[in-house]
PDB file of C-alpha atoms in Angstrom:
ATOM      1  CA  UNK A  26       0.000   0.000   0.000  1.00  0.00           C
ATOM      2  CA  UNK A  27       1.147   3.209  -1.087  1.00  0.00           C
ATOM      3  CA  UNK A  28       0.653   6.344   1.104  1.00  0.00           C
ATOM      4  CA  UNK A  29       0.444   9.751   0.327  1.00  0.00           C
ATOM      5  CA  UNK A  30       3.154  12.006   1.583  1.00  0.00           C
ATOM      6  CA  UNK A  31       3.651  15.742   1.256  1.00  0.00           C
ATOM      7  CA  UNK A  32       6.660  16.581  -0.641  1.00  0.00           C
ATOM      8  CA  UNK A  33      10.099  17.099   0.942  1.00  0.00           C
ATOM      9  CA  UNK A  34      10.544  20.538   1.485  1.00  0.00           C
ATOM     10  CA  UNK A  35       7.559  20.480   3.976  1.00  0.00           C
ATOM     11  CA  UNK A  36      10.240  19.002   6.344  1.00  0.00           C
ATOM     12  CA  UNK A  37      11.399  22.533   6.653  1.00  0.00           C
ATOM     13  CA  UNK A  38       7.800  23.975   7.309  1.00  0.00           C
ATOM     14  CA  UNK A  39       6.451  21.644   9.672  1.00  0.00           C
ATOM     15  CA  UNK A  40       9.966  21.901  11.518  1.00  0.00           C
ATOM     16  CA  UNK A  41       9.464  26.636  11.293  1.00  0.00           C
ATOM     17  CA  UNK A  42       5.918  25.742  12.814  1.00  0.00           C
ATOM     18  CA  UNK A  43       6.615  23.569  15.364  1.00  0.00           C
ATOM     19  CA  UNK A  44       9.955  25.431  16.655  1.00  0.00           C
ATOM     20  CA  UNK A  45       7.696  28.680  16.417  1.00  0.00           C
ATOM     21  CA  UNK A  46       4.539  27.232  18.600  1.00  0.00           C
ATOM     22  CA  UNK A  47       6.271  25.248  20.964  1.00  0.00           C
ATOM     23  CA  UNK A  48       8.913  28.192  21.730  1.00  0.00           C
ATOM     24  CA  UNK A  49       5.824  30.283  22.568  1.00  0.00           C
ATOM     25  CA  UNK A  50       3.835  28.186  23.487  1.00  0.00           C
ATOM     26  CA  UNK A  51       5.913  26.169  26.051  1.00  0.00           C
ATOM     27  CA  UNK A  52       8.176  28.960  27.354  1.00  0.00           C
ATOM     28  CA  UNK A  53       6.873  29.010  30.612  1.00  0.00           C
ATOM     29  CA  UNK A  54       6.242  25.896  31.284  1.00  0.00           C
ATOM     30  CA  UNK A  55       9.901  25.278  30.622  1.00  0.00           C
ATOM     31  CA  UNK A  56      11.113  28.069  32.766  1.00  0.00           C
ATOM     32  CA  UNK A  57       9.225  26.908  35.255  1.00  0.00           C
ATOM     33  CA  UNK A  58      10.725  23.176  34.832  1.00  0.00           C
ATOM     34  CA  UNK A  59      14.443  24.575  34.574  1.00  0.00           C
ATOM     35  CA  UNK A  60      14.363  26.817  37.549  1.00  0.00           C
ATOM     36  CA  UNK A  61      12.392  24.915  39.884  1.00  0.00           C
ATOM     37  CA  UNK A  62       9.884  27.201  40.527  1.00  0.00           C
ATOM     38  CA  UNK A  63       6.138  27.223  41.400  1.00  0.00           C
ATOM     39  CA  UNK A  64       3.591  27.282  38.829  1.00  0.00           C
ATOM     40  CA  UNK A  65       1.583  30.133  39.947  1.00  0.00           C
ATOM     41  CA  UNK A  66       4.794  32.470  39.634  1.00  0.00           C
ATOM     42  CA  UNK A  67       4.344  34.947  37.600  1.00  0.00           C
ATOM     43  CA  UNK A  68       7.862  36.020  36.519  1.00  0.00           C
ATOM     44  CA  UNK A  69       7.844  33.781  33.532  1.00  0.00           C
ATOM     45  CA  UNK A  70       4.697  35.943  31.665  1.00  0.00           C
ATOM     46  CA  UNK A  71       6.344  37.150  28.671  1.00  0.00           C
ATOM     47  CA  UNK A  72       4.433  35.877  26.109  1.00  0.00           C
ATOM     48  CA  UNK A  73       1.434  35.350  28.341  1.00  0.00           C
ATOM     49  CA  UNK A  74       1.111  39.113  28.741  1.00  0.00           C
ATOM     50  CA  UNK A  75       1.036  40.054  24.960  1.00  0.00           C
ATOM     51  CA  UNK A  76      -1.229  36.766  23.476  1.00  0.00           C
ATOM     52  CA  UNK A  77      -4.444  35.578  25.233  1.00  0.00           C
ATOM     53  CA  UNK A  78      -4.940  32.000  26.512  1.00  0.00           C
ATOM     54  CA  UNK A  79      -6.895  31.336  22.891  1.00  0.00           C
ATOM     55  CA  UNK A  80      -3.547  32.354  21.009  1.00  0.00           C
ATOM     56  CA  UNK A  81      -1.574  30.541  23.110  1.00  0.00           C
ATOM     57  CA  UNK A  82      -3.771  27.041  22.766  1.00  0.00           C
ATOM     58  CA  UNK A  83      -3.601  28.218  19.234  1.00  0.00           C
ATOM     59  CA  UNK A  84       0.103  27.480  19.237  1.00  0.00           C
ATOM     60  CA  UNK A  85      -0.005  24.626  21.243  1.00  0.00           C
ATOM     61  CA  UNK A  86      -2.081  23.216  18.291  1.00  0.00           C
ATOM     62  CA  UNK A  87       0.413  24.501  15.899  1.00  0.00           C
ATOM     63  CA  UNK A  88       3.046  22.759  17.405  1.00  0.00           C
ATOM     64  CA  UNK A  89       1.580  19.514  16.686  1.00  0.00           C
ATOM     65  CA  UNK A  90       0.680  20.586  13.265  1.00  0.00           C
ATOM     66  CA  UNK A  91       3.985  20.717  12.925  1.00  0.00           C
ATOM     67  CA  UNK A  92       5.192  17.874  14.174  1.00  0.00           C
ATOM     68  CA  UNK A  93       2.646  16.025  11.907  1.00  0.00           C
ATOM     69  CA  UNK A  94       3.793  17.686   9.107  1.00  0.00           C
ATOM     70  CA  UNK A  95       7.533  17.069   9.280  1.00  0.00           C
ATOM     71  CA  UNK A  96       6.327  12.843  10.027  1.00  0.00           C
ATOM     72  CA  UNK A  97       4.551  13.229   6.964  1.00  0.00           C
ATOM     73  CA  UNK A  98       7.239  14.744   4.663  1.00  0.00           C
ATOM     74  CA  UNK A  99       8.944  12.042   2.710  1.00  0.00           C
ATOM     75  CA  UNK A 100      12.614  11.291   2.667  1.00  0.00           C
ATOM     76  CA  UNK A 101      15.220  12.743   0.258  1.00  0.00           C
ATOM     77  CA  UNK A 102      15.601   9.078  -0.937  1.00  0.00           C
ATOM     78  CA  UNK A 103      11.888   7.500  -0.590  1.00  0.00           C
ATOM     79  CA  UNK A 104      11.808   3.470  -1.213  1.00  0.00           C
ATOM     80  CA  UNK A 105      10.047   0.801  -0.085  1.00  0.00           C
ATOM     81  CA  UNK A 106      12.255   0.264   2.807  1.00  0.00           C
ATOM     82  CA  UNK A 107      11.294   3.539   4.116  1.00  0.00           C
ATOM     83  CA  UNK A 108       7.926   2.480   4.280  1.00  0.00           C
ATOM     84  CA  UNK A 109       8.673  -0.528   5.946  1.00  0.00           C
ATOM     85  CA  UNK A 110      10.644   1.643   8.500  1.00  0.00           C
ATOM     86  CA  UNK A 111       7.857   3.712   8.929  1.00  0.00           C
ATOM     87  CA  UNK A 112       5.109   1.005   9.328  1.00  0.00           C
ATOM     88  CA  UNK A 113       7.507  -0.642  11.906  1.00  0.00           C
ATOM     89  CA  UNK A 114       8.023   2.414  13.933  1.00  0.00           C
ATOM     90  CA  UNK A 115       4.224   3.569  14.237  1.00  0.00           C
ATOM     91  CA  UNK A 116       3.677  -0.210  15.041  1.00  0.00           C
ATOM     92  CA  UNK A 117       6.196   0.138  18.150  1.00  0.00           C
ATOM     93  CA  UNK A 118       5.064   3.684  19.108  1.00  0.00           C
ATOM     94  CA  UNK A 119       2.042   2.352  19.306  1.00  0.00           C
ATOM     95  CA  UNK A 120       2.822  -0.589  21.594  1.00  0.00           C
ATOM     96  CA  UNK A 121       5.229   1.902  23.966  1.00  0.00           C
ATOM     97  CA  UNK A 122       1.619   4.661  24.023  1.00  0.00           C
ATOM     98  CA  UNK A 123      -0.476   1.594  25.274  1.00  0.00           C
ATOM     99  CA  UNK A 124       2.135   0.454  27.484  1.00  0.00           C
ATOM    100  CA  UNK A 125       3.164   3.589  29.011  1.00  0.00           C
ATOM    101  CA  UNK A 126      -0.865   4.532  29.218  1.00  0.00           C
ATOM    102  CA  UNK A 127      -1.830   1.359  30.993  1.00  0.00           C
ATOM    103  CA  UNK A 128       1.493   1.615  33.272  1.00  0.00           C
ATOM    104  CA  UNK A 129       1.055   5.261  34.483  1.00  0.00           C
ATOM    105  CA  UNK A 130      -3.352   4.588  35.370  1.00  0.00           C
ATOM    106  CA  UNK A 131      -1.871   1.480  37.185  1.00  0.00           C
ATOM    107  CA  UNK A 132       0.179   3.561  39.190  1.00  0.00           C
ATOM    108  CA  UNK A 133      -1.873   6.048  39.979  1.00  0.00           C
ATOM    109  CA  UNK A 134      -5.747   6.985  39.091  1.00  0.00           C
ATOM    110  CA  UNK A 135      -5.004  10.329  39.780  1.00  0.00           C
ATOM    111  CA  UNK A 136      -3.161  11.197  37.258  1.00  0.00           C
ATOM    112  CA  UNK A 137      -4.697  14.116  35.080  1.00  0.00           C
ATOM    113  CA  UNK A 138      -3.097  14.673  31.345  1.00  0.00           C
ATOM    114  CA  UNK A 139      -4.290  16.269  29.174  1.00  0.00           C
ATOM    115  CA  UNK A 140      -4.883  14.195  25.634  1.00  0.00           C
ATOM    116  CA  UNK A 141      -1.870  16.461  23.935  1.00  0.00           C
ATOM    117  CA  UNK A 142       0.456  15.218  26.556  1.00  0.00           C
ATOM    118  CA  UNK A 143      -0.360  11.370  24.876  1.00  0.00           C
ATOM    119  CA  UNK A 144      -0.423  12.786  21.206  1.00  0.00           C
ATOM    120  CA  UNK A 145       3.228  14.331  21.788  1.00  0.00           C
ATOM    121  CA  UNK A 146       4.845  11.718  23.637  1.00  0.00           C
ATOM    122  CA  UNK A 147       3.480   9.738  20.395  1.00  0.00           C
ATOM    123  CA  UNK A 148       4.876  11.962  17.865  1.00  0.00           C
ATOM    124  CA  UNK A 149       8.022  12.139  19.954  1.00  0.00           C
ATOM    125  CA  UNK A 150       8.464   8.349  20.276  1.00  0.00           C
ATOM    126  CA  UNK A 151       7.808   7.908  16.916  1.00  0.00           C
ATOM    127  CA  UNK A 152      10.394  10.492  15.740  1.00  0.00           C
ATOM    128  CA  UNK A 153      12.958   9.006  17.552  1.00  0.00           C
ATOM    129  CA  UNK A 154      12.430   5.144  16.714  1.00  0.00           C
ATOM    130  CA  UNK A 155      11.945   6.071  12.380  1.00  0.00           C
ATOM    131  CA  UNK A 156      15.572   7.960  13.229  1.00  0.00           C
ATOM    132  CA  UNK A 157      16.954   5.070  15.223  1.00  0.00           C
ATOM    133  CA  UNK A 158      15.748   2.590  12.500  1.00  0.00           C
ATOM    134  CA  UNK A 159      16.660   4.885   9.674  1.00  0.00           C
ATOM    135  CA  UNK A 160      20.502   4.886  11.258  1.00  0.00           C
ATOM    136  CA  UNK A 161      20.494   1.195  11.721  1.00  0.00           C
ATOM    137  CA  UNK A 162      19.307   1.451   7.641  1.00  0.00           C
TER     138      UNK A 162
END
């Protein structure tokens, strides 16, 4: 089965969009993360003060836009190996989601993500495994 891809050079878009919306959109989380402090600081508003919470969700969505679009780009070289490296990755992303979703409620019922904590830790997992395949390749 042949899929669709977009063409290369939307590597280089979805890669803009994603640095662009997480950057904004993720600044203060991150602050927050690499200093240690609490989350109801508010010394970490830059981009908070000039974009309502709508803009920034905006660019939380755009992120992952992103992301999706640089998966989606094909290869410089595209073959049917490639395929095959990319139907074997989504196969183990998938298993490591389910795993790491069953393991974490197991632990704890409490825990509260939100669904684009699963759909990044997806696209991040898969990322990583095509490029670990791809080097093996």
């Amino acid at each position: 089965m042949k899929i669709k891809m977009l063409p290369n050079w939307c590597k280089k878009l979805g890669l803009l969009i994603f640095i662009v919306g997480f950057t904004i959109s993720g600044y203060k989380d991150f602050m927050l993360g690499f200093t240690g402090e609490l989350p109801n600081v508010t010394k970490f508003n830059y981009f908070e003060n000039l974009l309502s919470n709508s803009a920034i969700h905006f660019l939380e969505i755009a992120s992952i836009l992103g992301m999706v679009i640089y998966l989606m780009s094909m290869e410089k070289i595209e073959d049917d190996y490639i395929n095959k490296l990319r139907l074997e990755s989504f196969q183990l992303t998938s298993f490591i989601g389910l795993a790491i979703t069953i393991i974490s409620y197991s632990i704890s019922e409490e825990i509260k993500l939100t669904l684009d904590y699963f759909i990044i830790l997806f696209l991040w997992f898969y990322l990583i495994i095509f490029a670990l395949k791809k080097r093996i390749y």
